[in-house]
């Protein structure tokens, strides 16, 4: 009983906004927002992978805990990527598509 209460509390904490005003974004990083739509899209991709390949079962307590921890990790990663992108823009760091493709080819050869 206590475990179910803690699970519910954790689910509410991880999905509740930090303020009481409704918003149309999942996070705001400086003046840039991460939309709820993009966040939910990323979550769905990972959730589908976890269900199909790792046997994630949202009917179990363990599955729900994993799901909500994963949601938080995805949002944290999206925030980190936004911060890095903003820093790169501020420092005028650019990468061409050719450079990206060269690195991809390089890494593919190593594996």
Short mmCIF file of C-alpha atoms in Angstrom, two decimals:
data_model
loop_
_atom_site.label_atom_id
_atom_site.label_comp_id
_atom_site.label_asym_id
_atom_site.label_seq_id
_atom_site.Cartn_x
_atom_site.Cartn_y
_atom_site.Cartn_z
CA UNK A 1 0.00 0.00 0.00
CA UNK A 2 2.77 2.43 0.93
CA UNK A 3 4.70 1.46 -2.21
CA UNK A 4 1.68 2.29 -4.37
CA UNK A 5 1.31 5.63 -2.62
CA UNK A 6 5.01 6.41 -3.16
CA UNK A 7 4.73 5.37 -6.80
CA UNK A 8 1.74 7.67 -7.30
CA UNK A 9 3.54 10.50 -5.52
CA UNK A 10 6.62 10.02 -7.70
CA UNK A 11 4.48 9.98 -10.85
CA UNK A 12 2.79 13.21 -9.84
CA UNK A 13 6.09 14.86 -8.96
CA UNK A 14 7.78 13.92 -12.22
CA UNK A 15 4.87 15.08 -14.36
CA UNK A 16 3.72 18.14 -12.41
CA UNK A 17 4.86 21.60 -13.50
CA UNK A 18 6.95 23.66 -11.12
CA UNK A 19 4.41 26.48 -11.23
CA UNK A 20 0.66 26.61 -11.22
CA UNK A 21 0.16 28.35 -14.56
CA UNK A 22 -0.71 26.10 -17.48
CA UNK A 23 1.89 26.04 -20.22
CA UNK A 24 2.21 24.70 -23.71
CA UNK A 25 5.81 23.64 -23.24
CA UNK A 26 7.61 20.89 -21.36
CA UNK A 27 10.55 23.08 -20.36
CA UNK A 28 11.94 26.54 -20.90
CA UNK A 29 15.67 27.00 -21.36
CA UNK A 30 16.55 30.67 -21.24
CA UNK A 31 14.23 32.14 -23.90
CA UNK A 32 13.83 28.88 -25.81
CA UNK A 33 11.09 26.34 -25.13
CA UNK A 34 10.88 22.58 -25.52
CA UNK A 35 7.34 21.87 -26.65
CA UNK A 36 5.15 19.31 -24.93
CA UNK A 37 4.50 17.85 -28.37
CA UNK A 38 8.21 17.26 -29.09
CA UNK A 39 8.80 15.90 -25.57
CA UNK A 40 5.87 13.47 -25.83
CA UNK A 41 7.06 12.39 -29.29
CA UNK A 42 10.49 11.52 -27.89
CA UNK A 43 8.92 9.71 -24.93
CA UNK A 44 6.69 7.65 -27.26
CA UNK A 45 9.67 6.58 -29.39
CA UNK A 46 11.60 5.40 -26.33
CA UNK A 47 8.52 3.84 -24.72
CA UNK A 48 7.76 1.83 -27.87
CA UNK A 49 11.37 0.62 -28.03
CA UNK A 50 11.32 -0.35 -24.36
CA UNK A 51 8.02 -2.22 -24.70
CA UNK A 52 9.02 -4.09 -27.87
CA UNK A 53 12.67 -4.82 -27.15
CA UNK A 54 13.05 -4.73 -23.37
CA UNK A 55 9.67 -6.00 -22.25
CA UNK A 56 8.55 -2.84 -20.46
CA UNK A 57 5.16 -3.55 -18.84
CA UNK A 58 3.28 -0.46 -17.71
CA UNK A 59 0.87 -2.68 -15.76
CA UNK A 60 3.55 -3.41 -13.17
CA UNK A 61 4.94 -1.18 -10.46
CA UNK A 62 8.48 -1.68 -11.76
CA UNK A 63 7.37 -0.81 -15.28
CA UNK A 64 5.69 2.40 -14.14
CA UNK A 65 8.73 3.45 -12.12
CA UNK A 66 10.96 2.81 -15.14
CA UNK A 67 8.57 4.76 -17.36
CA UNK A 68 8.53 7.86 -15.15
CA UNK A 69 12.29 7.74 -14.59
CA UNK A 70 12.73 7.50 -18.35
CA UNK A 71 10.44 10.50 -18.95
CA UNK A 72 12.58 12.57 -16.58
CA UNK A 73 15.81 11.38 -18.24
CA UNK A 74 14.47 12.28 -21.70
CA UNK A 75 13.49 15.78 -20.60
CA UNK A 76 16.87 16.25 -18.89
CA UNK A 77 18.62 15.19 -22.08
CA UNK A 78 16.53 17.57 -24.19
CA UNK A 79 17.35 20.43 -21.81
CA UNK A 80 21.07 19.58 -21.92
CA UNK A 81 21.03 19.50 -25.72
CA UNK A 82 19.27 22.88 -25.83
CA UNK A 83 21.88 24.37 -23.48
CA UNK A 84 24.73 22.99 -25.61
CA UNK A 85 23.13 24.28 -28.81
CA UNK A 86 22.69 27.73 -27.30
CA UNK A 87 26.32 27.77 -26.15
CA UNK A 88 27.53 26.70 -29.61
CA UNK A 89 25.51 29.50 -31.23
CA UNK A 90 26.83 32.03 -28.73
CA UNK A 91 30.43 30.93 -29.47
CA UNK A 92 29.68 30.88 -33.21
CA UNK A 93 30.56 27.18 -33.53
CA UNK A 94 29.24 25.71 -36.75
CA UNK A 95 29.50 22.28 -38.34
CA UNK A 96 28.82 21.53 -41.96
CA UNK A 97 26.84 18.53 -43.15
CA UNK A 98 30.02 17.27 -44.82
CA UNK A 99 31.87 17.32 -41.48
CA UNK A 100 29.05 15.41 -39.81
CA UNK A 101 29.05 12.78 -42.56
CA UNK A 102 32.84 12.43 -42.32
CA UNK A 103 32.60 11.76 -38.57
CA UNK A 104 29.79 9.25 -39.07
CA UNK A 105 31.89 7.40 -41.65
CA UNK A 106 34.89 7.50 -39.33
CA UNK A 107 32.96 6.00 -36.41
CA UNK A 108 31.31 3.34 -38.60
CA UNK A 109 34.76 2.13 -39.71
CA UNK A 110 35.82 1.73 -36.09
CA UNK A 111 33.01 -0.69 -35.28
#
